[in-house]
Short mmCIF file of C-alpha atoms and ligand atoms in Angstrom, two decimals:
data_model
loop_
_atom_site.label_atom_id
_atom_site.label_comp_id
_atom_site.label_asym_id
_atom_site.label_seq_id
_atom_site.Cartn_x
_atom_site.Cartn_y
_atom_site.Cartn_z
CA UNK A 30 -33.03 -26.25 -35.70
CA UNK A 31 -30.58 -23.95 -33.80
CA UNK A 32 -30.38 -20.46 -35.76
CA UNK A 33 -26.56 -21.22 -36.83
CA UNK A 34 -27.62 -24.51 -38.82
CA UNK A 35 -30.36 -22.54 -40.23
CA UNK A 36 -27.67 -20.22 -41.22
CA UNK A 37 -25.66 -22.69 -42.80
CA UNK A 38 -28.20 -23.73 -44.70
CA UNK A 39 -29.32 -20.35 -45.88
CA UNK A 40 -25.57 -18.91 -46.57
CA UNK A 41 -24.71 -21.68 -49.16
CA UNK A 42 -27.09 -20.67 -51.77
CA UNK A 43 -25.58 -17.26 -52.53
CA UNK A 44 -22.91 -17.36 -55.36
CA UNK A 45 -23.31 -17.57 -58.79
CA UNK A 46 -20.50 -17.85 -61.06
CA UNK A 47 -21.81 -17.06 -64.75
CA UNK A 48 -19.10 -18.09 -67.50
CA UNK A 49 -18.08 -15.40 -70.17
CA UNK A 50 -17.98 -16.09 -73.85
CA UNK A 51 -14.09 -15.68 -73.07
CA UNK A 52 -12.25 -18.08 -70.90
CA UNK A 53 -9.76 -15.54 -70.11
CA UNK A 54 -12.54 -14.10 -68.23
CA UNK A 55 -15.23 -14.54 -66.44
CA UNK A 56 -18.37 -12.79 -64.90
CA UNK A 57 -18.66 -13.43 -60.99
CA UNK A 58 -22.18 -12.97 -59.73
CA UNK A 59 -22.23 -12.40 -55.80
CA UNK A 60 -25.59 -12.02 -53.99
CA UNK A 61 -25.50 -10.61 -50.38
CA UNK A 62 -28.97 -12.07 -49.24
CA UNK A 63 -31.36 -10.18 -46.59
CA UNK A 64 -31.97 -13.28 -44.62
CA UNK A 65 -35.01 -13.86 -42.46
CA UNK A 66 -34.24 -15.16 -39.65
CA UNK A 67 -36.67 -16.57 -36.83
CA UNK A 68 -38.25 -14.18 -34.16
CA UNK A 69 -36.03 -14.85 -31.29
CA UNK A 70 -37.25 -17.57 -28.97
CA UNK A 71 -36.61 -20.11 -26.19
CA UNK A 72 -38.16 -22.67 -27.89
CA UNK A 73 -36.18 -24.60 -30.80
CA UNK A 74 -38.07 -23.80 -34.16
CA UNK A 75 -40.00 -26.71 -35.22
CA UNK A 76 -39.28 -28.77 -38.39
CA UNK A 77 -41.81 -27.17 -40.52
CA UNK A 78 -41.81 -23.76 -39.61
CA UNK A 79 -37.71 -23.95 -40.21
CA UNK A 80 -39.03 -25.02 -43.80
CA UNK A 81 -40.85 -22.54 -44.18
CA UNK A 82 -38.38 -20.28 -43.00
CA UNK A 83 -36.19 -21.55 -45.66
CA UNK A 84 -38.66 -21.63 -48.22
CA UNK A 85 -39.06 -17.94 -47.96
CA UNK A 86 -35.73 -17.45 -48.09
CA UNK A 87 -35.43 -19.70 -51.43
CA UNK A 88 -38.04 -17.38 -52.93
CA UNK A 89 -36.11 -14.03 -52.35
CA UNK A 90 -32.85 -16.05 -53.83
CA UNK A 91 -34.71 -17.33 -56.98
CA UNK A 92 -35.25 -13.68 -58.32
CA UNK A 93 -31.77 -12.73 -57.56
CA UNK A 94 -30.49 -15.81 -59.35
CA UNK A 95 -32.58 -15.42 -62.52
CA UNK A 96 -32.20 -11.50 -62.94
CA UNK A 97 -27.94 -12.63 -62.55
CA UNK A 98 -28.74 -15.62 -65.09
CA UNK A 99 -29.84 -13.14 -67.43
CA UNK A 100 -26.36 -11.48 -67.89
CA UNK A 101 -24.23 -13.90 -69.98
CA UNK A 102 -24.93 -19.17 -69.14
CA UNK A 103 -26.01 -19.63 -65.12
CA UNK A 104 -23.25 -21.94 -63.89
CA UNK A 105 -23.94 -24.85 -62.55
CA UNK A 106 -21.07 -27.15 -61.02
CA UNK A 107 -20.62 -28.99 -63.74
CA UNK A 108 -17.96 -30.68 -63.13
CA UNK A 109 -16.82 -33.22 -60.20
CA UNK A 110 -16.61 -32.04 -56.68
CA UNK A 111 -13.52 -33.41 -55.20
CA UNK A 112 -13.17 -33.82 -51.31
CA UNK A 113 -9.69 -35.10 -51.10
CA UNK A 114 -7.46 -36.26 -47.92
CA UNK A 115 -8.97 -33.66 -45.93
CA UNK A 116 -12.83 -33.96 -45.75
CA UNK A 117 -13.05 -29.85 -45.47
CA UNK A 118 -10.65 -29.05 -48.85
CA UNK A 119 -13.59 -28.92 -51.86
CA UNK A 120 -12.02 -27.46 -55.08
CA UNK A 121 -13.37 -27.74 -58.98
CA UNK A 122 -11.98 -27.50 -61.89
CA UNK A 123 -13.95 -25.74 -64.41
CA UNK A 124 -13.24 -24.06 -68.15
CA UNK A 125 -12.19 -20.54 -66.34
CA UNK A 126 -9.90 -21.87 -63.73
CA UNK A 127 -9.80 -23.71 -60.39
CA UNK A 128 -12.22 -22.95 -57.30
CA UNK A 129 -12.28 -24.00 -53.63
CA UNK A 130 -15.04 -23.28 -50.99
CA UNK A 131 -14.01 -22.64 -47.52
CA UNK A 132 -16.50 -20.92 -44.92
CA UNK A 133 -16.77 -18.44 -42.62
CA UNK A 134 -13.92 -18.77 -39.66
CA UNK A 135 -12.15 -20.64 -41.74
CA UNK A 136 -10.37 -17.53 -43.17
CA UNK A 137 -8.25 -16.86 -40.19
CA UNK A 138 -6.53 -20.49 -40.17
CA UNK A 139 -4.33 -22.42 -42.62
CA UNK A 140 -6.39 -25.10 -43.18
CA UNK A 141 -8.43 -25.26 -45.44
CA UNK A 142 -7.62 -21.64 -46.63
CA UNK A 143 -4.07 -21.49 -47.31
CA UNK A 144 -3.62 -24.98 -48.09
CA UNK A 145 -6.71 -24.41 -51.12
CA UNK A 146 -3.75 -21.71 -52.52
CA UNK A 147 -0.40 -22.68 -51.67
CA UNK A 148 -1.38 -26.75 -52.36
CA UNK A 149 -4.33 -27.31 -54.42
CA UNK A 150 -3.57 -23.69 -56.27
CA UNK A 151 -6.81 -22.60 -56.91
CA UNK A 152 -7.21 -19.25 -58.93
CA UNK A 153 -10.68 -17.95 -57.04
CA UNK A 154 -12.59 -18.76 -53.82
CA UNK A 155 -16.33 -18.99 -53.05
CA UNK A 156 -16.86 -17.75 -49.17
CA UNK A 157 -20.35 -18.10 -48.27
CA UNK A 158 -20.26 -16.72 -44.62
CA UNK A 159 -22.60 -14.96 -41.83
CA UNK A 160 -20.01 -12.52 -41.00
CA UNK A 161 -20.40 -10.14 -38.37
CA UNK A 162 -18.29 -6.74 -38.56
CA UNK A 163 -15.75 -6.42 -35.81
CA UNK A 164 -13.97 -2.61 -36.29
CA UNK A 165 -10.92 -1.61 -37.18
CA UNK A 166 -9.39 -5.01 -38.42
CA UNK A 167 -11.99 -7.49 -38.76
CA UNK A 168 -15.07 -5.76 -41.18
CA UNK A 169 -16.09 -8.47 -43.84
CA UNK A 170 -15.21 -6.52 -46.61
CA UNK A 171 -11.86 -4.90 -45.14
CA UNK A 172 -10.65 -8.21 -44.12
CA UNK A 173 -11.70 -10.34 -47.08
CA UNK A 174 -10.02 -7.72 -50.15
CA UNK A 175 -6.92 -7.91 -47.73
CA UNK A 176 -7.18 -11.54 -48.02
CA UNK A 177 -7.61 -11.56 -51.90
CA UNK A 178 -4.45 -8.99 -52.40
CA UNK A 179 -2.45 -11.42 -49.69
CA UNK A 180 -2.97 -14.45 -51.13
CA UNK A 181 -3.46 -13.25 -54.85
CA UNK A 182 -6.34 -15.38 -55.71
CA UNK A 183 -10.13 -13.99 -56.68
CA UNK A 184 -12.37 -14.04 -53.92
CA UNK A 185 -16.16 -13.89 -54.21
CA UNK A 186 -17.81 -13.36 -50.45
CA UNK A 187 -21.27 -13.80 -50.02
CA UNK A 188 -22.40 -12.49 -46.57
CA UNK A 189 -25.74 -12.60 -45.51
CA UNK A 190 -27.54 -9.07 -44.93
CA UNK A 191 -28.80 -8.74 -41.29
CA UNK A 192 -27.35 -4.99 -40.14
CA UNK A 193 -29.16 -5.69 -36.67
CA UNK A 194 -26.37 -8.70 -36.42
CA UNK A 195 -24.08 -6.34 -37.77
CA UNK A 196 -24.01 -8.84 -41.02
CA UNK A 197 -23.41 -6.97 -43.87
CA UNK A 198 -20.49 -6.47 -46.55
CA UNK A 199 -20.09 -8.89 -49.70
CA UNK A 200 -17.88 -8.48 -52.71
CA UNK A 201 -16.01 -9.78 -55.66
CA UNK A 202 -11.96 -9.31 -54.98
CA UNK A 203 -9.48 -9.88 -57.40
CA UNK A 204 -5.41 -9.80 -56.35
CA UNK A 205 -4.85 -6.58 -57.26
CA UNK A 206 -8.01 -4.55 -56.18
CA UNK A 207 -11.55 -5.21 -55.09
CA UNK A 208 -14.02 -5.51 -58.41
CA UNK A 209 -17.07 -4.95 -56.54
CA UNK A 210 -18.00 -4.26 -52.93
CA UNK A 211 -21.36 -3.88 -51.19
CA UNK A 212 -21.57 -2.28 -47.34
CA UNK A 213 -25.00 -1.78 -46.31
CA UNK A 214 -26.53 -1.00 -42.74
CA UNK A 215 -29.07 1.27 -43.49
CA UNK A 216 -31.57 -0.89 -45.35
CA UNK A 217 -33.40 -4.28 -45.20
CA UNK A 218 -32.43 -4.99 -48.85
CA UNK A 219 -30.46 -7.83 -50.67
CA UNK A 220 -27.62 -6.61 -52.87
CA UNK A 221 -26.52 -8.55 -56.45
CA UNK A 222 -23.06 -8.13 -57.43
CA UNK A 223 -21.49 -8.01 -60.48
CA UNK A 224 -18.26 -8.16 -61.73
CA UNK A 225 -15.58 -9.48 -64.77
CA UNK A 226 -12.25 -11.07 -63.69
CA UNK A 227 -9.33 -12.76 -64.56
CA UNK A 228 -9.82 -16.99 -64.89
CA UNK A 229 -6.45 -17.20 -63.77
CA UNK A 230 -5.07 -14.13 -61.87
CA UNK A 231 -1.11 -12.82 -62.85
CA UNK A 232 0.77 -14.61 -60.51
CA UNK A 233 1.29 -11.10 -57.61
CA UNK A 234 4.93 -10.38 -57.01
CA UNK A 235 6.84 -12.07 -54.49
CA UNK A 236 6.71 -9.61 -51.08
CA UNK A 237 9.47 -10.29 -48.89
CA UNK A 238 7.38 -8.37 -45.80
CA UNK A 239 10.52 -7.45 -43.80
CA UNK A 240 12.61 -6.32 -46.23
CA UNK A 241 11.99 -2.60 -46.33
CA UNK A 242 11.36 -2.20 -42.37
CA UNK A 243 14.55 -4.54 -41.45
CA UNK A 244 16.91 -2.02 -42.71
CA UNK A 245 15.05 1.09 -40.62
CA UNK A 246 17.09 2.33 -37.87
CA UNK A 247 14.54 4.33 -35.90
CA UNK A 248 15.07 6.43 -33.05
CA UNK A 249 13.36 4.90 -30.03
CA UNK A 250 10.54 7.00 -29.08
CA UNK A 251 9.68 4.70 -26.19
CA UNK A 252 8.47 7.14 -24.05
CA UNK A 253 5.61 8.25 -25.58
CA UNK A 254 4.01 5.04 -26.01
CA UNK A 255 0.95 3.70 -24.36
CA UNK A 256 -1.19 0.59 -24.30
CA UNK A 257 -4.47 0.21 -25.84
CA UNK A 258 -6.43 -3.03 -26.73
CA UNK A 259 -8.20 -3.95 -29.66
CA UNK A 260 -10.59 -6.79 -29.70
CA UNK A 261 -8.96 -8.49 -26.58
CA UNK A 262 -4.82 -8.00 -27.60
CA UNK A 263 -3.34 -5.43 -26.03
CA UNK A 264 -1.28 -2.70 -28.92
CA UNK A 265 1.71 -0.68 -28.06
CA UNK A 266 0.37 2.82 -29.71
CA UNK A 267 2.26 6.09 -30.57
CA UNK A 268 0.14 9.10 -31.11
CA UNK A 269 0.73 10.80 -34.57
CA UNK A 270 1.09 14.52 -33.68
CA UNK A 271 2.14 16.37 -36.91
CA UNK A 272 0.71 16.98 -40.22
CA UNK A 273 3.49 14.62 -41.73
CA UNK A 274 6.09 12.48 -39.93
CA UNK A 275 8.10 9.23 -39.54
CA UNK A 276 6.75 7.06 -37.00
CA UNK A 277 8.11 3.94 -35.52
CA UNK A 278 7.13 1.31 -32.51
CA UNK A 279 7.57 -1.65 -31.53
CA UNK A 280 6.21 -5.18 -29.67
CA UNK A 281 8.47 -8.14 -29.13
CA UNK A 282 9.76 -9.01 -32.58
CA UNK A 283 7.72 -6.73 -34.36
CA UNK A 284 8.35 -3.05 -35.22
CA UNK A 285 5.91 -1.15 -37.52
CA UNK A 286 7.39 2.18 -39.45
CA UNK A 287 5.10 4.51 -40.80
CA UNK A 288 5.90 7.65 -42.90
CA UNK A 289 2.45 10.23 -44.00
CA UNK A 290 1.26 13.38 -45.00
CA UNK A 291 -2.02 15.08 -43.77
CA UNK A 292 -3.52 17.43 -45.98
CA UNK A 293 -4.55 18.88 -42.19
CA UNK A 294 -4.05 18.08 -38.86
CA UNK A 295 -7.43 18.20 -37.48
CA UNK A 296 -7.97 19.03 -33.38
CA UNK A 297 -10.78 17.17 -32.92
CA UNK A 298 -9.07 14.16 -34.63
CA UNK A 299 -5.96 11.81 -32.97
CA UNK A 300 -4.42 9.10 -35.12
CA UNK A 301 -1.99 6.65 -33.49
CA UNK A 302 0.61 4.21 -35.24
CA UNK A 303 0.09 0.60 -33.42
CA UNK A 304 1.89 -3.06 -33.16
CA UNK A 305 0.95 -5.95 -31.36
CA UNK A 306 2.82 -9.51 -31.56
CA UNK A 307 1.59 -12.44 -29.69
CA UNK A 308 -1.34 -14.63 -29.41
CA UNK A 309 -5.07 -14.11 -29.68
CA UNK A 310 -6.83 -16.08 -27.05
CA UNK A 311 -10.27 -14.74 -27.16
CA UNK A 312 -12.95 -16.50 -29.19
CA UNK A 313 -10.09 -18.65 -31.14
CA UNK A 314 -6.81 -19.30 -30.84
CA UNK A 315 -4.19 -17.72 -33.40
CA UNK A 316 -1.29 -15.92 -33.85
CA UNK A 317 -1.05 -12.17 -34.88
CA UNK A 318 1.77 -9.48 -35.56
CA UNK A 319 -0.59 -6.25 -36.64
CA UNK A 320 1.25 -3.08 -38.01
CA UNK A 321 -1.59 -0.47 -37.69
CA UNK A 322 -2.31 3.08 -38.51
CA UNK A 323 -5.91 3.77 -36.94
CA UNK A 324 -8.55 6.72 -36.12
CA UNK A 325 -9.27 6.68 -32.54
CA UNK A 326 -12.82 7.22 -31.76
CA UNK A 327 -12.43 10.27 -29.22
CA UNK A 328 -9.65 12.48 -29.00
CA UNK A 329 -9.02 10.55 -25.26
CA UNK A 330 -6.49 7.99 -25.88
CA UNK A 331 -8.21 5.93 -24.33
CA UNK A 332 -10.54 5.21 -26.86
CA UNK A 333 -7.55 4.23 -29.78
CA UNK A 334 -8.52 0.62 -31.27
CA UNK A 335 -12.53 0.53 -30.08
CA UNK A 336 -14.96 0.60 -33.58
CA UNK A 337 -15.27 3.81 -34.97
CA UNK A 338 -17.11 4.63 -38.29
CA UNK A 339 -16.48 7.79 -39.67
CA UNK A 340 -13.05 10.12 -40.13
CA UNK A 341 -12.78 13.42 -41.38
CA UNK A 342 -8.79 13.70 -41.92
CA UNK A 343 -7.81 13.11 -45.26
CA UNK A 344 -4.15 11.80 -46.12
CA UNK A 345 -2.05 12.61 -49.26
CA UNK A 346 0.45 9.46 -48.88
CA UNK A 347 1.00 6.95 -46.50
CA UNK A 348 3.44 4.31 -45.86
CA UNK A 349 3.47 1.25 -43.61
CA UNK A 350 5.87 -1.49 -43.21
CA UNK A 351 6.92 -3.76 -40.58
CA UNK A 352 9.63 -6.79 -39.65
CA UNK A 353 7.16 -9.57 -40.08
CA UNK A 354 8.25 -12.93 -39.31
CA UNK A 355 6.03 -14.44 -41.82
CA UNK A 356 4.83 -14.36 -45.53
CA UNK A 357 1.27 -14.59 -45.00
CA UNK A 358 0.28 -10.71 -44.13
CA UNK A 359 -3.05 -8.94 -45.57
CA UNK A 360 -3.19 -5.39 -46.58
CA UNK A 361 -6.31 -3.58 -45.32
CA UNK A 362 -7.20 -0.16 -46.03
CA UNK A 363 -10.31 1.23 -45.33
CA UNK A 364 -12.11 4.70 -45.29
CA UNK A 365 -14.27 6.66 -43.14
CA UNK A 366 -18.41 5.51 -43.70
CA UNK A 367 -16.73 1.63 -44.50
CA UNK A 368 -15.52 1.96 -47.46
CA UNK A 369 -12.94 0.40 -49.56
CA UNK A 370 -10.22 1.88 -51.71
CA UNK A 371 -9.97 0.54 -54.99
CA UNK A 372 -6.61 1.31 -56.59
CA UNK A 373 -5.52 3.87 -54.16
CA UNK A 374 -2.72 1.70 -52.65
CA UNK A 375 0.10 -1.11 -53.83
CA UNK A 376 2.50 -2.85 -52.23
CA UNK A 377 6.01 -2.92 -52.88
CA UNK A 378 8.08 -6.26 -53.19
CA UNK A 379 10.20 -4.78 -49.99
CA UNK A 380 6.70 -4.66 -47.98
CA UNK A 381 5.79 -1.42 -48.27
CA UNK A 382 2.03 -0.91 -48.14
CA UNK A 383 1.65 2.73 -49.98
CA UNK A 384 -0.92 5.10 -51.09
CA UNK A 385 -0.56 5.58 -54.78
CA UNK A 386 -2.44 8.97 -54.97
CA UNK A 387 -4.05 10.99 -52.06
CA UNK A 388 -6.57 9.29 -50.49
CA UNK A 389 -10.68 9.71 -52.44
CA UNK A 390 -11.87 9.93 -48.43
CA UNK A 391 -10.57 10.13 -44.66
CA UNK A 392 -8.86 7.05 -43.34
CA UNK A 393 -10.65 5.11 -40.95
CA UNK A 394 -7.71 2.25 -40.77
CA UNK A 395 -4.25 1.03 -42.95
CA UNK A 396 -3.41 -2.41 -41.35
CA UNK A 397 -0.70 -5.08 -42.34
CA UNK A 398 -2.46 -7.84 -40.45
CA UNK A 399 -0.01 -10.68 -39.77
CA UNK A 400 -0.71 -14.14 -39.26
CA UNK A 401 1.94 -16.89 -38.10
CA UNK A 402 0.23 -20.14 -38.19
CA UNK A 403 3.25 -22.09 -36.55
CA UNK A 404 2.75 -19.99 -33.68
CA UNK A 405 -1.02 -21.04 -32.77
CA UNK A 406 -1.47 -22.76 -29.63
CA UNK A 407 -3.90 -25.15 -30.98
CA UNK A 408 -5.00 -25.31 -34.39
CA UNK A 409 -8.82 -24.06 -35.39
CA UNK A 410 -9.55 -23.70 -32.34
CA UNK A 411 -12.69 -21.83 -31.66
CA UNK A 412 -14.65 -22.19 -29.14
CA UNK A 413 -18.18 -20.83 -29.51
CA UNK A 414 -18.94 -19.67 -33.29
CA UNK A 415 -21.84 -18.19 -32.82
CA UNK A 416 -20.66 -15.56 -30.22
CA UNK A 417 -18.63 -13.48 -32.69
CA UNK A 418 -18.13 -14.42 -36.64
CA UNK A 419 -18.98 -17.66 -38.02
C1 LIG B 25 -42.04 -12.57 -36.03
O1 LIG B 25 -43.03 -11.93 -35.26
C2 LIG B 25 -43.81 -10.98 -35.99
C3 LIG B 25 -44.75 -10.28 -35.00
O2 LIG B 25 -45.32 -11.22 -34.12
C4 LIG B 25 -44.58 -11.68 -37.13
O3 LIG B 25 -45.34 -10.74 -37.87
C5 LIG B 25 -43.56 -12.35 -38.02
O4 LIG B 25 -44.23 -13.09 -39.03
C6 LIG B 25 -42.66 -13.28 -37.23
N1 LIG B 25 -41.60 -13.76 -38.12
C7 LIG B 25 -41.28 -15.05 -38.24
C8 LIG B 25 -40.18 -15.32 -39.19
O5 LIG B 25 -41.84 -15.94 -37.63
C1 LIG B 26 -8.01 -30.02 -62.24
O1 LIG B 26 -7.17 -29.94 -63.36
C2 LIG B 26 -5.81 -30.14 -63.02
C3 LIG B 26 -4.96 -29.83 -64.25
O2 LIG B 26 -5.57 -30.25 -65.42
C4 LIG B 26 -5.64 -31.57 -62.52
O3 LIG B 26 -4.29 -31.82 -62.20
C5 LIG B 26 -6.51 -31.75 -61.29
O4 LIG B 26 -6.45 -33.09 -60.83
C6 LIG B 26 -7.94 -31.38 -61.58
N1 LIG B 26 -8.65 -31.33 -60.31
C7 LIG B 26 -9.90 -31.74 -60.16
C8 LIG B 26 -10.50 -31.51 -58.83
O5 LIG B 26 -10.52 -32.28 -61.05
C1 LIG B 27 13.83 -10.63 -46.74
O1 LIG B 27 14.57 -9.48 -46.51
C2 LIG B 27 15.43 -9.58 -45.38
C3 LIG B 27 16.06 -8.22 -45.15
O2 LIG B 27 16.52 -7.66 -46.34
C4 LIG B 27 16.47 -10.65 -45.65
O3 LIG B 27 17.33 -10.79 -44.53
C5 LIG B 27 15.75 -11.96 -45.87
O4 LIG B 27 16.68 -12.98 -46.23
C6 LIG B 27 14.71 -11.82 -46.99
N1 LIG B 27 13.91 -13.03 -47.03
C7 LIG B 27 13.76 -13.74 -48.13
C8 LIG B 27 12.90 -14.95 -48.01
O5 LIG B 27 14.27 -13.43 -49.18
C1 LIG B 28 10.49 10.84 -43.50
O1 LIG B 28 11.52 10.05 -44.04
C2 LIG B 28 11.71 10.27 -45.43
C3 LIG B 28 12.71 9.26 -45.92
O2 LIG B 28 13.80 9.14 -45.05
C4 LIG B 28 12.18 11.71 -45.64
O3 LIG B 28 12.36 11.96 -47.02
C5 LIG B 28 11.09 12.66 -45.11
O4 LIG B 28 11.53 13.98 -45.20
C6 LIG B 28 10.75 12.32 -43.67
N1 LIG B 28 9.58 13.10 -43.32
C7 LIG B 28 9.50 13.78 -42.18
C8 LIG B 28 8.24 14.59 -42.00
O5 LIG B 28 10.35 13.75 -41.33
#
């Protein structure tokens, strides 16, 4: 057994969905497990000894599952799985809405995970995934909220809790804002989540993502730009040099406008305003256009767009908007120790993304992360799954 198909096994198991007395409502019961893996090895892990493995694993789970059971009915699928046309779509129907189940990768591509919204209309998702954090864009909870908001469906994510894999960040996200989020990579521990929501989220306003930026005219301030990549695409970048400014730049199609307000522009700090439009080759094949406001780790430029953790410049309003060519573009905003900020932002119907108050900490990344699934070379392609996030 290869440690990815234990995995799979293992990540299944971690959602509980425990029905309210209510069926406006619901509880949502995510548990981010601390898996045990196998001591690394040459040698495939025998039969038994994977058993075990799992066994041990099952034990840790039961306790989580009955101390969540004894909040308000454990469900249990009740009713009939459905695996139509395509073999990977799985939605139920229960008393407190319509769920799918996609996994893992399968948040970056249309199918299964837009078709389980735009076709089957599902009102909340169950992601069981082994997600490993990939900074600024791609941290599980960062990119899975954004996804929620995006797509306005709930969205329970159950990673598995391995911080030496960098696997770590579950959480119950409804449309609007994220319920409950856990970030942990200081401890060995398993997390249980709790949290009520919606059985059928308010339908989220229509965003027509270009709307706002289209009508910019922006004076080109071309040279001051420079390149910088971010996992594998290379970003046209703009440094942000005062305390408050309007910002604009541009790649291909795309041009990204930003407008903020520093409570203080820090020295030892340098922000840049990025875009990037084109295809991601590298561990999967899919189209991007990114509007990004990001920390760079150093104050040398050439460190803009590699992980950083921590920020100390705190904003008291940001806006970000871009010409999108698409409708399917997630919001992220995250703060400085990987954190998210739960009703600190909106977006507006012309594509704004904007802070609604100042900031509760310093900004580590606010990202309109674009994806144009006509535009992908091949579809769900991914090469090796292991190598990166499964
Ligand atoms: C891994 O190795 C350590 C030290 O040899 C041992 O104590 C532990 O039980 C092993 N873990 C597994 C899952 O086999
Ligand atoms: C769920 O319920 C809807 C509406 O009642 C129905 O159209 C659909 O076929 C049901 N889906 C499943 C998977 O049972
Ligand atoms: C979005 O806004 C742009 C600019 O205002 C407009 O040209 C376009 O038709 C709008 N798209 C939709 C789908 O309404
Ligand atoms: C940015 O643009 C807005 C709207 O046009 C304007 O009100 C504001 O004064 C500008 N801010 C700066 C710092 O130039």
């Amino acid at each position: 057994m290869t440690m990815s198909q234990l995995l799979g096994h293992v990540a299944i198991l971690f959602f509980c969905v425990l029905k309210a007395s209510s069926l406006h409502t619901f509880t949502a019961a995510v548990y981010e497990h601390a898996v045990i893996l196998p001591n690394a090895t040459l040698i495939p892990v025998s039969h038994e000894e994977a058993l075990l493995l799992i066994n041990q694993n099952l034990d840790l789970l039961e306790g989580a599952i009955t101390s969540a059971s004894k909040q308000q009915n454990l469900f249990l699928g009740e009713d009939e799985f459905n695996a139509p046309k395509e073999p990977e779509v799985v939605t139920f129907n229960t008393t407190f809405g319509k769920f799918g189940i996609f996994t893992c990768f399968d948040i970056l591509f249309h199918d299964p995970a837009v078709t389980l919204v735009k076709d089957f209309h599902v009102d909340t998702i169950l992601f069981p995934t082994a997600w490993m954090n990939v900074l600024p864009h791609l941290s599980a909870i960062e990119f899975h909220s954004a996804w929620a908001m995006g797509m306005g469906v709930n969205f329970l994510a159950s990673n598995l809790h391995y911080p030496s894999k960098k696997m770590t960040g579950s959480g119950i996200y409804a449309p609007d804002s994220p319920r409950a989020f856990h970030y942990d990579m200081k401890t060995e521990e398993g997390k249980l989540l709790l949290s009520q929501l919606a059985s059928h989220p308010h339908p989220t306003a229509v965003v027509n993502w270009t709307s706002y930026a289209s009508g910019i005219e922006a004076p080109s301030m071309g040279n001051q730009e420079f390149k910088g990549t971010i996992f594998f695409d290379e970003f046209t970048f703009l440094e942000l040099k005062g305390v408050a400014g309007n910002y604009t730049v541009c790649q291909k199609d795309l041009c990204c406008h930003l407008s903020y307000r520093m409570s203080e522009k820090r020295s030892d700090e340098v922000y840049v305003l990025g875009a990037f439009d084109g295809l991601h080759t590298v561990e999967g094949s899919y189209y991007l256009q990114i509007c990004t406001l990001l920390k760079c780790k150093t104050t040398d430029l050439h460190t803009c767009g590699d992980s950083v953790e921590t920020a100390s410049t705190r904003f008291e309003m940001f806006s970000l908007s871009g010409t999108f060519e698409t409708q399917y573009v997630f919001p992220e905003v995250l703060l400085s120790e990987i954190q998210l900020a739960p009703g600190e932002f909106q977006v507006s119907s012309d594509g704004r993304l904007c802070s609604q108050k100042p900031l509760s900490g310093p900004i580590l990344t606010v990202t309109l992360f674009g994806r144009l699934y006509e535009k992908d070379s091949s579809p769900n392609a991914f090469s090796d799954p292991m190598a990166q996030i499964i």
